[in-house]
CSV table of C-alpha atoms in Angstrom, one decimal:
chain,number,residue,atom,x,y,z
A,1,UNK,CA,98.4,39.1,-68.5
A,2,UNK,CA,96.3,40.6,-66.4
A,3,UNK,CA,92.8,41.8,-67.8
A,4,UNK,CA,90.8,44.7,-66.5
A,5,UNK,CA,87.6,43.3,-67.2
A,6,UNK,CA,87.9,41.3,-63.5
A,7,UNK,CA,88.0,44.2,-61.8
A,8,UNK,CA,84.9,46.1,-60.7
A,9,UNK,CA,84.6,49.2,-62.9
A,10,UNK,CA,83.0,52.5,-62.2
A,11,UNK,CA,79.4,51.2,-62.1
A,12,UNK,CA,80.4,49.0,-59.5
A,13,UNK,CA,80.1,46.0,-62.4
A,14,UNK,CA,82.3,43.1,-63.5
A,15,UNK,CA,82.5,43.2,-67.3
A,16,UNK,CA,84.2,39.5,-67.4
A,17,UNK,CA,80.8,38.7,-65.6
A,18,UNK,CA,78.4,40.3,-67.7
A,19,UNK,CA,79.3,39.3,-70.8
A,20,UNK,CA,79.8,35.7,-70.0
A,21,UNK,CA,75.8,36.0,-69.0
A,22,UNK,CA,75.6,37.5,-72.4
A,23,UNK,CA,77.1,34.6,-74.0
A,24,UNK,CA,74.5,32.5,-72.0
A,25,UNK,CA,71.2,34.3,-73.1
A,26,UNK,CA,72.5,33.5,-76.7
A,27,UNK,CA,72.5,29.6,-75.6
A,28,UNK,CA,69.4,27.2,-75.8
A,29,UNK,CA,66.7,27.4,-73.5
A,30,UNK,CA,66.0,25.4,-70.1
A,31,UNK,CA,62.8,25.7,-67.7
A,32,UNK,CA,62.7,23.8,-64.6
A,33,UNK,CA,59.7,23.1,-62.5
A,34,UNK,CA,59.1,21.8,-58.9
A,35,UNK,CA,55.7,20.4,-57.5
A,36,UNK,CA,54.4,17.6,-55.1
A,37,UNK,CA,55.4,14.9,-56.5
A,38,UNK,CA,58.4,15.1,-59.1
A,39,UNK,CA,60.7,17.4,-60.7
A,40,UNK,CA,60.1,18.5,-64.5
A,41,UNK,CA,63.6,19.7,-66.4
A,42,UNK,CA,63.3,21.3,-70.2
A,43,UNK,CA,65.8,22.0,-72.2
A,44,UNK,CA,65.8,22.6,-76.2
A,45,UNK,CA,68.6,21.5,-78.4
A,46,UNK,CA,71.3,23.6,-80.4
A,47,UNK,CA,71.2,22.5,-83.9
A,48,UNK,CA,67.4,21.4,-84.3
A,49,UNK,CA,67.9,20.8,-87.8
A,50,UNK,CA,69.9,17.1,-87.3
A,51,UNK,CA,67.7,14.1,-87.1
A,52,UNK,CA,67.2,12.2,-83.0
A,53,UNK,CA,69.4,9.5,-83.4
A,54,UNK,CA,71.6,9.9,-80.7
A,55,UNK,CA,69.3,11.6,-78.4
A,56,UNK,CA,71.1,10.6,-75.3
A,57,UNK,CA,74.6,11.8,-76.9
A,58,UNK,CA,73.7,15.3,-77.6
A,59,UNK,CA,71.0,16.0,-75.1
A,60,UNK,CA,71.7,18.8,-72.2
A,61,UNK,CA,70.1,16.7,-69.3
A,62,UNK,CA,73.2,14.9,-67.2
A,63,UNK,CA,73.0,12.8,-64.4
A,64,UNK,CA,75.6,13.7,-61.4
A,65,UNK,CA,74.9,10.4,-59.3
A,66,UNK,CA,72.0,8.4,-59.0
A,67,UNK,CA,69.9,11.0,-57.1
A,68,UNK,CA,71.1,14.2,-58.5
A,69,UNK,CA,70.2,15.7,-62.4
A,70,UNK,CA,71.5,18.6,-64.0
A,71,UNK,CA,70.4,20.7,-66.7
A,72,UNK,CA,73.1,23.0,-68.7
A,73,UNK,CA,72.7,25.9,-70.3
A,74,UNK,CA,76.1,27.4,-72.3
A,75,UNK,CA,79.3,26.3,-73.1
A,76,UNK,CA,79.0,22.6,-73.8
A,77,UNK,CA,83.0,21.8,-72.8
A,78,UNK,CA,82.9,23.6,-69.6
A,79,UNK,CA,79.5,22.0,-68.7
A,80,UNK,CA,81.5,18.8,-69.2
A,81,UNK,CA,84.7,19.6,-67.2
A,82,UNK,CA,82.4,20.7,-64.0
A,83,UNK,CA,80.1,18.2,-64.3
A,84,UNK,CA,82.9,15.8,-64.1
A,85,UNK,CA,84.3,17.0,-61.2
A,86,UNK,CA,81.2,16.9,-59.6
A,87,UNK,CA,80.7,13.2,-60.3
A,88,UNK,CA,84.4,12.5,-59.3
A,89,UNK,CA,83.6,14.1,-55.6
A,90,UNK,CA,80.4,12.4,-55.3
A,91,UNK,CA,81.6,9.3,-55.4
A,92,UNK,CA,84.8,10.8,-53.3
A,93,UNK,CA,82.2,11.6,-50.8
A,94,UNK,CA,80.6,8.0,-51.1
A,95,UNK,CA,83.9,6.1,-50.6
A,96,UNK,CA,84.6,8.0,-47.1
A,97,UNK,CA,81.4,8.2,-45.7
A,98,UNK,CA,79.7,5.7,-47.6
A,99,UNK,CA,76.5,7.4,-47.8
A,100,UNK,CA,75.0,9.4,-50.8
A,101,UNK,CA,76.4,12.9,-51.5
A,102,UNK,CA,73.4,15.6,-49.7
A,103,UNK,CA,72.3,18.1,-52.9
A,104,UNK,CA,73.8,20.9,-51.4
A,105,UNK,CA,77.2,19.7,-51.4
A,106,UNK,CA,76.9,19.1,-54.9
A,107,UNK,CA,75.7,23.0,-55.5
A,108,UNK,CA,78.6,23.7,-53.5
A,109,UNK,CA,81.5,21.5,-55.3
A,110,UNK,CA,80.4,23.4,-58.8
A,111,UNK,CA,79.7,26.8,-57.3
A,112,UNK,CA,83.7,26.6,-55.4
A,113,UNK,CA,85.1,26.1,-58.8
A,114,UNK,CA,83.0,28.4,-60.8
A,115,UNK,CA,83.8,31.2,-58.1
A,116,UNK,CA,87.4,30.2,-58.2
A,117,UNK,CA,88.2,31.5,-61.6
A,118,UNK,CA,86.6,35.0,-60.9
A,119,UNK,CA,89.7,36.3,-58.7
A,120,UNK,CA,92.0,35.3,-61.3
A,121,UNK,CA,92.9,37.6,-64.0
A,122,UNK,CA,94.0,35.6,-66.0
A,123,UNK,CA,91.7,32.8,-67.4
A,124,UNK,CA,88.2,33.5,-68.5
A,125,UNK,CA,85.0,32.0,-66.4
A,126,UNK,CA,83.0,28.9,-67.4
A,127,UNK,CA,80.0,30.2,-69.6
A,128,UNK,CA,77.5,27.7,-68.1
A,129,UNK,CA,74.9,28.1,-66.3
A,130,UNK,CA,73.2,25.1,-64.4
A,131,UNK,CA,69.7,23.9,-62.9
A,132,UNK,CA,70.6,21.4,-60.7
A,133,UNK,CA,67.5,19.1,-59.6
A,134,UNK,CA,67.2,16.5,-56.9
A,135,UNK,CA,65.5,15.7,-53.0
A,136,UNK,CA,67.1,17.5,-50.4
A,137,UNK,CA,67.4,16.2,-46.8
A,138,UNK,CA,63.9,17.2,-45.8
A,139,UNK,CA,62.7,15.1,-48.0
A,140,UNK,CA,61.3,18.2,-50.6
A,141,UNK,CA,62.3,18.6,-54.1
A,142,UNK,CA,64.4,21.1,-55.0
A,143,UNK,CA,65.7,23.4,-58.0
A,144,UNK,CA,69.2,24.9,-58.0
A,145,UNK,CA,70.4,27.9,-60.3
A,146,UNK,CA,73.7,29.0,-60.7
A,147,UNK,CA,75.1,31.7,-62.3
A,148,UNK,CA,78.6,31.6,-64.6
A,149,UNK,CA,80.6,33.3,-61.1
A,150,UNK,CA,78.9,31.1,-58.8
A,151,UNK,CA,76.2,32.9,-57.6
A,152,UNK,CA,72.8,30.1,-56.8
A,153,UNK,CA,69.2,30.4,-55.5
A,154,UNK,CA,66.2,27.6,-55.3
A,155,UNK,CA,63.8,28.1,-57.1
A,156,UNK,CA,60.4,26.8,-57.4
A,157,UNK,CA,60.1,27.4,-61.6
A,158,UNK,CA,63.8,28.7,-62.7
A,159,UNK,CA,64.2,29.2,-66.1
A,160,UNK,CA,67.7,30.1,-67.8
A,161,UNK,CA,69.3,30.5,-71.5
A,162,UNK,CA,67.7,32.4,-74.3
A,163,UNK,CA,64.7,34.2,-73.3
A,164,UNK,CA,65.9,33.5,-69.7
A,165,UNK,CA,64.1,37.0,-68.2
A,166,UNK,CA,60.8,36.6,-70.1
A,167,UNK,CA,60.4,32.9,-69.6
A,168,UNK,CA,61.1,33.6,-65.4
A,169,UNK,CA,58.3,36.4,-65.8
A,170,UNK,CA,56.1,33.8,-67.7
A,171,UNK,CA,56.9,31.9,-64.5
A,172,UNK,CA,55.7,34.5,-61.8
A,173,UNK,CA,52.3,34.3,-63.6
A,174,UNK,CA,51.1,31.0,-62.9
A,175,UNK,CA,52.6,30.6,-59.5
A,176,UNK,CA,50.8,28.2,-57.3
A,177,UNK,CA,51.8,26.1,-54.2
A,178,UNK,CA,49.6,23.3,-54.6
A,179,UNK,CA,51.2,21.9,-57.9
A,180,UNK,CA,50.8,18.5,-59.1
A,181,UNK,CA,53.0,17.2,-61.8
A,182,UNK,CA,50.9,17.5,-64.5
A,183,UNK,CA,49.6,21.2,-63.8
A,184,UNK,CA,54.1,21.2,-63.8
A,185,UNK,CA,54.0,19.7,-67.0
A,186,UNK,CA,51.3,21.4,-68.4
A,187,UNK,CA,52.3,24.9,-67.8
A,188,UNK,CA,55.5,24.3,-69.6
A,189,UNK,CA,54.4,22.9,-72.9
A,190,UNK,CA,51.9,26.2,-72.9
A,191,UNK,CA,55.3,29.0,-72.5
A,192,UNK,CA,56.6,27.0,-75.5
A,193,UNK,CA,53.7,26.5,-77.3
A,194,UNK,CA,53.0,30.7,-77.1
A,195,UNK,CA,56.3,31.2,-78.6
A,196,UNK,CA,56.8,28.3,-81.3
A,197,UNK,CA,54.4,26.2,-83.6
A,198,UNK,CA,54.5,23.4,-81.4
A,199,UNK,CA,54.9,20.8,-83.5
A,200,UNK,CA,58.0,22.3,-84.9
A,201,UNK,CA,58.9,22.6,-81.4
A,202,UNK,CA,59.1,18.9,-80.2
A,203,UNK,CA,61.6,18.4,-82.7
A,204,UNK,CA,64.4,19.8,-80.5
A,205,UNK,CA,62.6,19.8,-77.4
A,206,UNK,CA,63.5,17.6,-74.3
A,207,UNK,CA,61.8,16.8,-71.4
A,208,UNK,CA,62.7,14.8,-68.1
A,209,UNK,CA,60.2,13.9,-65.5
A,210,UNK,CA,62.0,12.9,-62.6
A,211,UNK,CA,60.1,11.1,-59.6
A,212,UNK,CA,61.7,10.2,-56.4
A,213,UNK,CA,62.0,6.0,-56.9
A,214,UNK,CA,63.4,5.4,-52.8
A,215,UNK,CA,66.5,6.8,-50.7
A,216,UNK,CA,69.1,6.8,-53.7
A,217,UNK,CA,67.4,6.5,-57.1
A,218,UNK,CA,65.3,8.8,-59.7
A,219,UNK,CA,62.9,7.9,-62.2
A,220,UNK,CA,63.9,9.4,-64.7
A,221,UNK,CA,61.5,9.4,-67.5
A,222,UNK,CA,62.5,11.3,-71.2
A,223,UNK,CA,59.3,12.4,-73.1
A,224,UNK,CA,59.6,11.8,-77.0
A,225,UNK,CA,57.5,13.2,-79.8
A,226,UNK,CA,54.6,11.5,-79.7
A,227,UNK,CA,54.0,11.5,-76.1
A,228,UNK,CA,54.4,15.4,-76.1
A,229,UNK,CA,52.2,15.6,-79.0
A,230,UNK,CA,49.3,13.7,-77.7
A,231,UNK,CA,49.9,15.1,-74.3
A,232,UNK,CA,49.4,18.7,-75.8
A,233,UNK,CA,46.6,18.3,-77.7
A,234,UNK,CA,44.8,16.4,-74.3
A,235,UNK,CA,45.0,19.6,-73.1
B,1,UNK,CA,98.2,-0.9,-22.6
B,2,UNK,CA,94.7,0.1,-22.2
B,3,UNK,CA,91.7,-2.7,-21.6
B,4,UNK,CA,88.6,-1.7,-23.1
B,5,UNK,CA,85.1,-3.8,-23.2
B,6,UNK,CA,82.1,-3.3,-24.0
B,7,UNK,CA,78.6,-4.8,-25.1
B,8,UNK,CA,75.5,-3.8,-26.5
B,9,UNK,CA,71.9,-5.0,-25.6
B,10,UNK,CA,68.2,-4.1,-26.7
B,11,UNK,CA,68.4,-0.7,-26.1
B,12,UNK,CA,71.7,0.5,-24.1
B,13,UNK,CA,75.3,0.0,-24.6
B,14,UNK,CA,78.0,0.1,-22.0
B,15,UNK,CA,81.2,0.5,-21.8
B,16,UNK,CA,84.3,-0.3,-19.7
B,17,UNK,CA,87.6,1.3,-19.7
B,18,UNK,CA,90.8,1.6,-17.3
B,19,UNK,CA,91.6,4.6,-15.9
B,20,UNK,CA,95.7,4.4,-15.5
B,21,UNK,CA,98.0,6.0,-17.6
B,22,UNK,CA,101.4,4.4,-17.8
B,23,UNK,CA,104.9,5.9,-19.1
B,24,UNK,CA,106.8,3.0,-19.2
B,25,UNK,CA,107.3,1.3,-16.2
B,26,UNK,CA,106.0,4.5,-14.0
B,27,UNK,CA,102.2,5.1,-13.5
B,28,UNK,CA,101.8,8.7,-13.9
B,29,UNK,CA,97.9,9.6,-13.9
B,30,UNK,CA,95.5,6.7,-11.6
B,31,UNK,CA,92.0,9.0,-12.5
B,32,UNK,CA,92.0,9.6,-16.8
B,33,UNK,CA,89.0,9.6,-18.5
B,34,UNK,CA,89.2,7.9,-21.8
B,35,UNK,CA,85.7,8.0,-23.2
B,36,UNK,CA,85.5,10.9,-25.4
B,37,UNK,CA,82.7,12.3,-27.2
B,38,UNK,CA,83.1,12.3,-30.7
B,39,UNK,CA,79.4,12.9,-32.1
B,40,UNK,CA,76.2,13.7,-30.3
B,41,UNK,CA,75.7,10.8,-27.7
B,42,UNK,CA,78.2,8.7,-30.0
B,43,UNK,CA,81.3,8.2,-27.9
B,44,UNK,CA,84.9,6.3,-28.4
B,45,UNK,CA,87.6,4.6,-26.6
B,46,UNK,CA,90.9,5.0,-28.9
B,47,UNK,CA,94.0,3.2,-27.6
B,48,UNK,CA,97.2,2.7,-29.0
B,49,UNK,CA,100.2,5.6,-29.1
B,50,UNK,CA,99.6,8.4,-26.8
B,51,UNK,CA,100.1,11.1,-29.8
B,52,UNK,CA,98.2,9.3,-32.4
B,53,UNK,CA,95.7,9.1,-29.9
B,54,UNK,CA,95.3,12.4,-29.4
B,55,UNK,CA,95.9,13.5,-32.6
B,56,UNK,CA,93.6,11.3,-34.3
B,57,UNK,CA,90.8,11.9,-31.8
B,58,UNK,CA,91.1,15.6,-32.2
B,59,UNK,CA,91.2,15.5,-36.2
B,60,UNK,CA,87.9,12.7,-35.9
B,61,UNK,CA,85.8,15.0,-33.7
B,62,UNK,CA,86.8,18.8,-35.7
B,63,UNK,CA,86.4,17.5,-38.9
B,64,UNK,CA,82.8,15.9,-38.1
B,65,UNK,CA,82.0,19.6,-36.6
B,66,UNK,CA,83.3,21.2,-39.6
B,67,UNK,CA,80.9,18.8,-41.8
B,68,UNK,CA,78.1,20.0,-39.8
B,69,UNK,CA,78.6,23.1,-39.6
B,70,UNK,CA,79.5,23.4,-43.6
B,71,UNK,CA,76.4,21.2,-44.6
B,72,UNK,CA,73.8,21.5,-42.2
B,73,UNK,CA,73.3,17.5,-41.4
B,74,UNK,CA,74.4,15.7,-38.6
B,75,UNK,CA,76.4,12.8,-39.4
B,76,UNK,CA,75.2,9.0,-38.0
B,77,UNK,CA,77.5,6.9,-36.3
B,78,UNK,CA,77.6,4.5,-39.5
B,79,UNK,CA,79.2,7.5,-41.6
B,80,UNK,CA,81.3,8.5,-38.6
B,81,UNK,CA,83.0,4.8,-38.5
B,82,UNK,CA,83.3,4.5,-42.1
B,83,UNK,CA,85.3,8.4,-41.8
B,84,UNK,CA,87.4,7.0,-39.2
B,85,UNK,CA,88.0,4.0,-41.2
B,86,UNK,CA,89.2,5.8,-44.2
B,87,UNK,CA,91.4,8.4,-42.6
B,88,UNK,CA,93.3,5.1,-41.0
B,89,UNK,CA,93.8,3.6,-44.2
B,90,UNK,CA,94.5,6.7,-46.2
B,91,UNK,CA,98.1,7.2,-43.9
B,92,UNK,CA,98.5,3.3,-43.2
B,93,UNK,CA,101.1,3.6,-46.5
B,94,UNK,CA,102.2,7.4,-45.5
B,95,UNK,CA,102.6,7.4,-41.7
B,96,UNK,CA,100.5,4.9,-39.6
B,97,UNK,CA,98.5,5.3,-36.9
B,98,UNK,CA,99.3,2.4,-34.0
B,99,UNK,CA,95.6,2.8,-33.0
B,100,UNK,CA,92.5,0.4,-32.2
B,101,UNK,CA,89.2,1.9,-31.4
B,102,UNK,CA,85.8,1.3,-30.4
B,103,UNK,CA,82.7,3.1,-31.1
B,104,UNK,CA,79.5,2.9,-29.3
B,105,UNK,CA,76.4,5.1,-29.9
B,106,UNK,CA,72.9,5.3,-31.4
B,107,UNK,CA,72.1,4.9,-35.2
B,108,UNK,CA,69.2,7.1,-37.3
B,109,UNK,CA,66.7,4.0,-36.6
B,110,UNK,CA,67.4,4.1,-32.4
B,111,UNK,CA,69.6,0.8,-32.3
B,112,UNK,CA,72.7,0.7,-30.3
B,113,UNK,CA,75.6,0.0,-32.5
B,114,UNK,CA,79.0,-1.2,-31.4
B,115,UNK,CA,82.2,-0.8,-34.3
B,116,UNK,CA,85.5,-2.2,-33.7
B,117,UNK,CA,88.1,-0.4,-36.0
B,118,UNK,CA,91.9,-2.0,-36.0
B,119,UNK,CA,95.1,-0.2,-36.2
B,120,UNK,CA,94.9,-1.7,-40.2
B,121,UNK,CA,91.6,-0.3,-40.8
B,122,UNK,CA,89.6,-3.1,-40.3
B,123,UNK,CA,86.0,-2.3,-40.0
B,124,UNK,CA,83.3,-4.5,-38.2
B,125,UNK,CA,80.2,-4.2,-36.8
B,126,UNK,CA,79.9,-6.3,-33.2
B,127,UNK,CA,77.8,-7.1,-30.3
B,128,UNK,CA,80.7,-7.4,-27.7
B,129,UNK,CA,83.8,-6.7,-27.9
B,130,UNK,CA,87.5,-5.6,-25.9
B,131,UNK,CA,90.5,-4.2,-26.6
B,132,UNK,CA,94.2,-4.1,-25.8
B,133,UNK,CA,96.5,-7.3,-24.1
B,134,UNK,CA,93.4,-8.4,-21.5
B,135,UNK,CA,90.9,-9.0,-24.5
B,136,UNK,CA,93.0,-12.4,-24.4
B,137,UNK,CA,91.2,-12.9,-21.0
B,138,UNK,CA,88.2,-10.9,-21.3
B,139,UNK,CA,87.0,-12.6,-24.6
B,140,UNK,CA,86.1,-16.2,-23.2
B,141,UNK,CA,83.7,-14.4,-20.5
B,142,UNK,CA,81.6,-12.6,-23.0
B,143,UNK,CA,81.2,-15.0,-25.1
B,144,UNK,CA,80.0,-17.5,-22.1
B,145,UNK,CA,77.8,-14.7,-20.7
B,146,UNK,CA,76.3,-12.5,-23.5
B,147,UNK,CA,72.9,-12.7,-24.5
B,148,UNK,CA,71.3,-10.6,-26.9
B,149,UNK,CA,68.4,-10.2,-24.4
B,150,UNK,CA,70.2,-9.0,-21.3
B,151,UNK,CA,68.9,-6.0,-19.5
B,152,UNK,CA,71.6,-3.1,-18.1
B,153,UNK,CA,72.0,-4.9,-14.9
B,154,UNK,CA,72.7,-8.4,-16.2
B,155,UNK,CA,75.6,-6.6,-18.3
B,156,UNK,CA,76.8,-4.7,-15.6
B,157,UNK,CA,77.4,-8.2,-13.6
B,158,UNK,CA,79.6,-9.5,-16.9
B,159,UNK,CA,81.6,-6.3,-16.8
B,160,UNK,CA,82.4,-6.6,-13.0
B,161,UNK,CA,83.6,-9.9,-13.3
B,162,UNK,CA,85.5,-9.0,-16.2
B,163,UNK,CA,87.0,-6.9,-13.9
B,164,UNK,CA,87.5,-9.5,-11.2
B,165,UNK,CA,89.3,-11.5,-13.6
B,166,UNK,CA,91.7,-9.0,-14.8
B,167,UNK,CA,92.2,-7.6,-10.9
B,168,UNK,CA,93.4,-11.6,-10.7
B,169,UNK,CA,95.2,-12.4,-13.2
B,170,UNK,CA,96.5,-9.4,-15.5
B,171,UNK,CA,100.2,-8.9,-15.5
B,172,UNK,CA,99.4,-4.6,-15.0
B,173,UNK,CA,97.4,-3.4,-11.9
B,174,UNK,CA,95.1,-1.5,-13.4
B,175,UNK,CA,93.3,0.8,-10.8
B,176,UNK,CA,89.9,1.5,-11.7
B,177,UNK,CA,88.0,0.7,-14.1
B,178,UNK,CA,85.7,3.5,-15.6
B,179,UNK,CA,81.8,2.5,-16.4
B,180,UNK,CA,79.3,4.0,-18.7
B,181,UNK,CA,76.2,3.0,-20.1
B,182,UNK,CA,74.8,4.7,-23.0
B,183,UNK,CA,71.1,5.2,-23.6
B,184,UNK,CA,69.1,6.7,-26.8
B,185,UNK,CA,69.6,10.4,-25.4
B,186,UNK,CA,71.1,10.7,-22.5
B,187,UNK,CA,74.0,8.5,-20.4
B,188,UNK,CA,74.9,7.7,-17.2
B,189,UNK,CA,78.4,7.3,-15.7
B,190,UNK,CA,77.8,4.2,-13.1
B,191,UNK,CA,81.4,4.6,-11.5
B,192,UNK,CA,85.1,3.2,-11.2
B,193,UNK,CA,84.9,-0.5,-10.0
């Protein structure tokens, strides 16, 4: 069956394609920040109401290989099935050449099969947006964003989910090229500290450092509770 | 059957190659050129059948172009070898390729590297090595006359008795023998002994 919304309507819109992104603003939040020396990935938690236990089980941070980290903002299930693709032809691309997959192959893999379901009318898109975070060959860290139709930018601060457009904005403001990972760090406790009590927040808050260990490994560094709360009031 | 050597020193590689090409007992070509460019400044001898030569040669260097062109990097010798190797033992159980090659060039830290891959898709790293029915005779000389300190001359007096040897004793008159040395940027073609 054959729907119309994949067609282009008068406006010169795709309806599939807009409403998936509406289905993405409702999802939780994710800000991602670059600087100097490390990476800094957000992301809040859907039901912040159940205890931490199983923080690694139920957090929206994944690791793609060693040297790549994703962030996922949507439709848990079709997060999983891309992001497992992505890991299959990482490793794919290992075996044959036996080097580590470059970031922008990675972009590419996910964006190919996001893109591939939006000139079929038949099945509906993946309702996930990604940030995907890592070193690129020039040896510079680097933000990825991708749209649900496979549509991606770099970004120095990219911010997607719920409050997506005011958060980016939020962004713009504070811009600055010579950042240091703390002034990264820093900026975004403060956008979710304006909008929420921040204690409340660090309840379902998560937040990855990620510092580039050598050639094919991340530090990857999970803040908890207390070292967001102490951190915060340092400030 | 071709005859290939080839050795590697401090900063150089060289490599020796025959020039005939036989259909069975008829010699049809005296002047081919069988070192092929694969990468930038990375070249390879492949012998074996004529149309698994060609074909795998051609697939080897369009699909490293296509990688380059598709990701923006250029690809080191190391991931070239370990490409070739897997494509060989991806159809060894569909459709085999009767091939043995050799690849010579420059790695990312400026050190000449030398990989032998078999028709089986065995992968190795080497100083010296040769190819094809002569490597029976060719063997015992480099082995009695490498160094790993030898300059470009020294190792073009190994190839040309090499040579010498096979011009004596080889079942197949091979015509000429095709020389190049390989440098960090450039080559040079020394001749046909």
């Amino acid at each position: 069956m054959i729907s119309d919304k994949y067609f282009f309507d008068q406006k010169g819109k795709l309806n599939g394609l807009e409403n998936t992104n509406k289905a993405i603003w409702r999802s939780s939040e994710a800000i991602g920040i670059i600087s100097r020396d490390g990476i800094i990935l957000s992301v809040t938690r859907d039901n912040y109401s159940m205890s931490r236990g199983n923080s690694r089980l139920t957090s929206r941070i994944f690791l793609i290989d060693s040297h790549v980290v994703c962030v996922v903002s949507g439709l848990i299930p079709d997060a999983n099935f891309l992001i497992n693709h992505a890991r299959i032809q990482a490793q794919h691309y290992k075996q044959i050449f036996q080097k580590i997959i470059p970031l922008k192959k990675v972009l590419e893999e996910i964006c190919d099969l996001k893109y591939y379901f939006t000139t079929r009318g038949d099945t509906r898109l993946f309702g996930v947006s990604f940030m995907i975070a890592g070193w690129n060959d020039l040896n510079n860290p680097i933000i990825y964003k991708t749209d649900p139709d496979g549509r991606n930018w770099s970004f120095w601060g990219a911010a997607i989910g719920y409050d997506s457009l005011i958060n980016q904005d939020m962004l713009y403001e504070v811009f600055d090229i010579d950042f240091n990972i703390n002034n990264a760090l820093g900026i975004i406790l403060d956008i979710f500290s304006k909008k929420y009590n921040f204690y409340d927040v660090t309840e379902f808050l998560d937040v990855a450092i990620i510092r580039k260990k050598d050639e094919k490994k991340l530090f990857f560094n999970l803040l908890n509770k207390k070292s967001m709360l102490s951190i915060f009031k340092f400030k | 059957m071709e005859s290939v050597m080839s050795i590697i020193g401090k900063n150089f590689g060289i490599i020796a190659v025959d020039t005939l090409y036989v259909k069975s007992i008829l010699s049809i070509k005296k002047d081919l050129n069988k070192i092929i460019e694969i990468g930038p400044n990375i070249y390879t001898v492949v012998s074996g059948y004529p149309g698994d030569v060609a074909q795998f040669t051609d697939l080897i260097q369009k699909s490293i172009q296509l990688h380059t062109l598709e990701n923006g990097i250029i690809l080191d010798i190391n991931s070239i070898a370990n490409l070739m190797r897997s494509e060989i033992s991806s159809c060894l159980r569909k459709g085999p390729l009767k091939i043995n090659l050799i690849l010579v060039g420059f790695d990312i830290k400026c050190q000449p590297s030398l990989y032998l891959i078999d028709y089986l898709g065995n992968l190795q790293k080497m100083n010296f090595c040769a190819q094809g029915y002569s490597s029976l005779l060719i063997y015992s000389l480099l082995e009695k006359y490498f160094d790993e300190k030898i300059n470009v001359e020294q190792a073009i007096q190994i190839i040309k008795k090499c040579i010498s040897t096979l011009r004596s004793r080889f079942l197949v008159n091979q015509n000429g023998f095709l020389v190049k040395v390989i440098f960090n940027r450039t080559t040079k073609l020394i001749g046909v002994f």
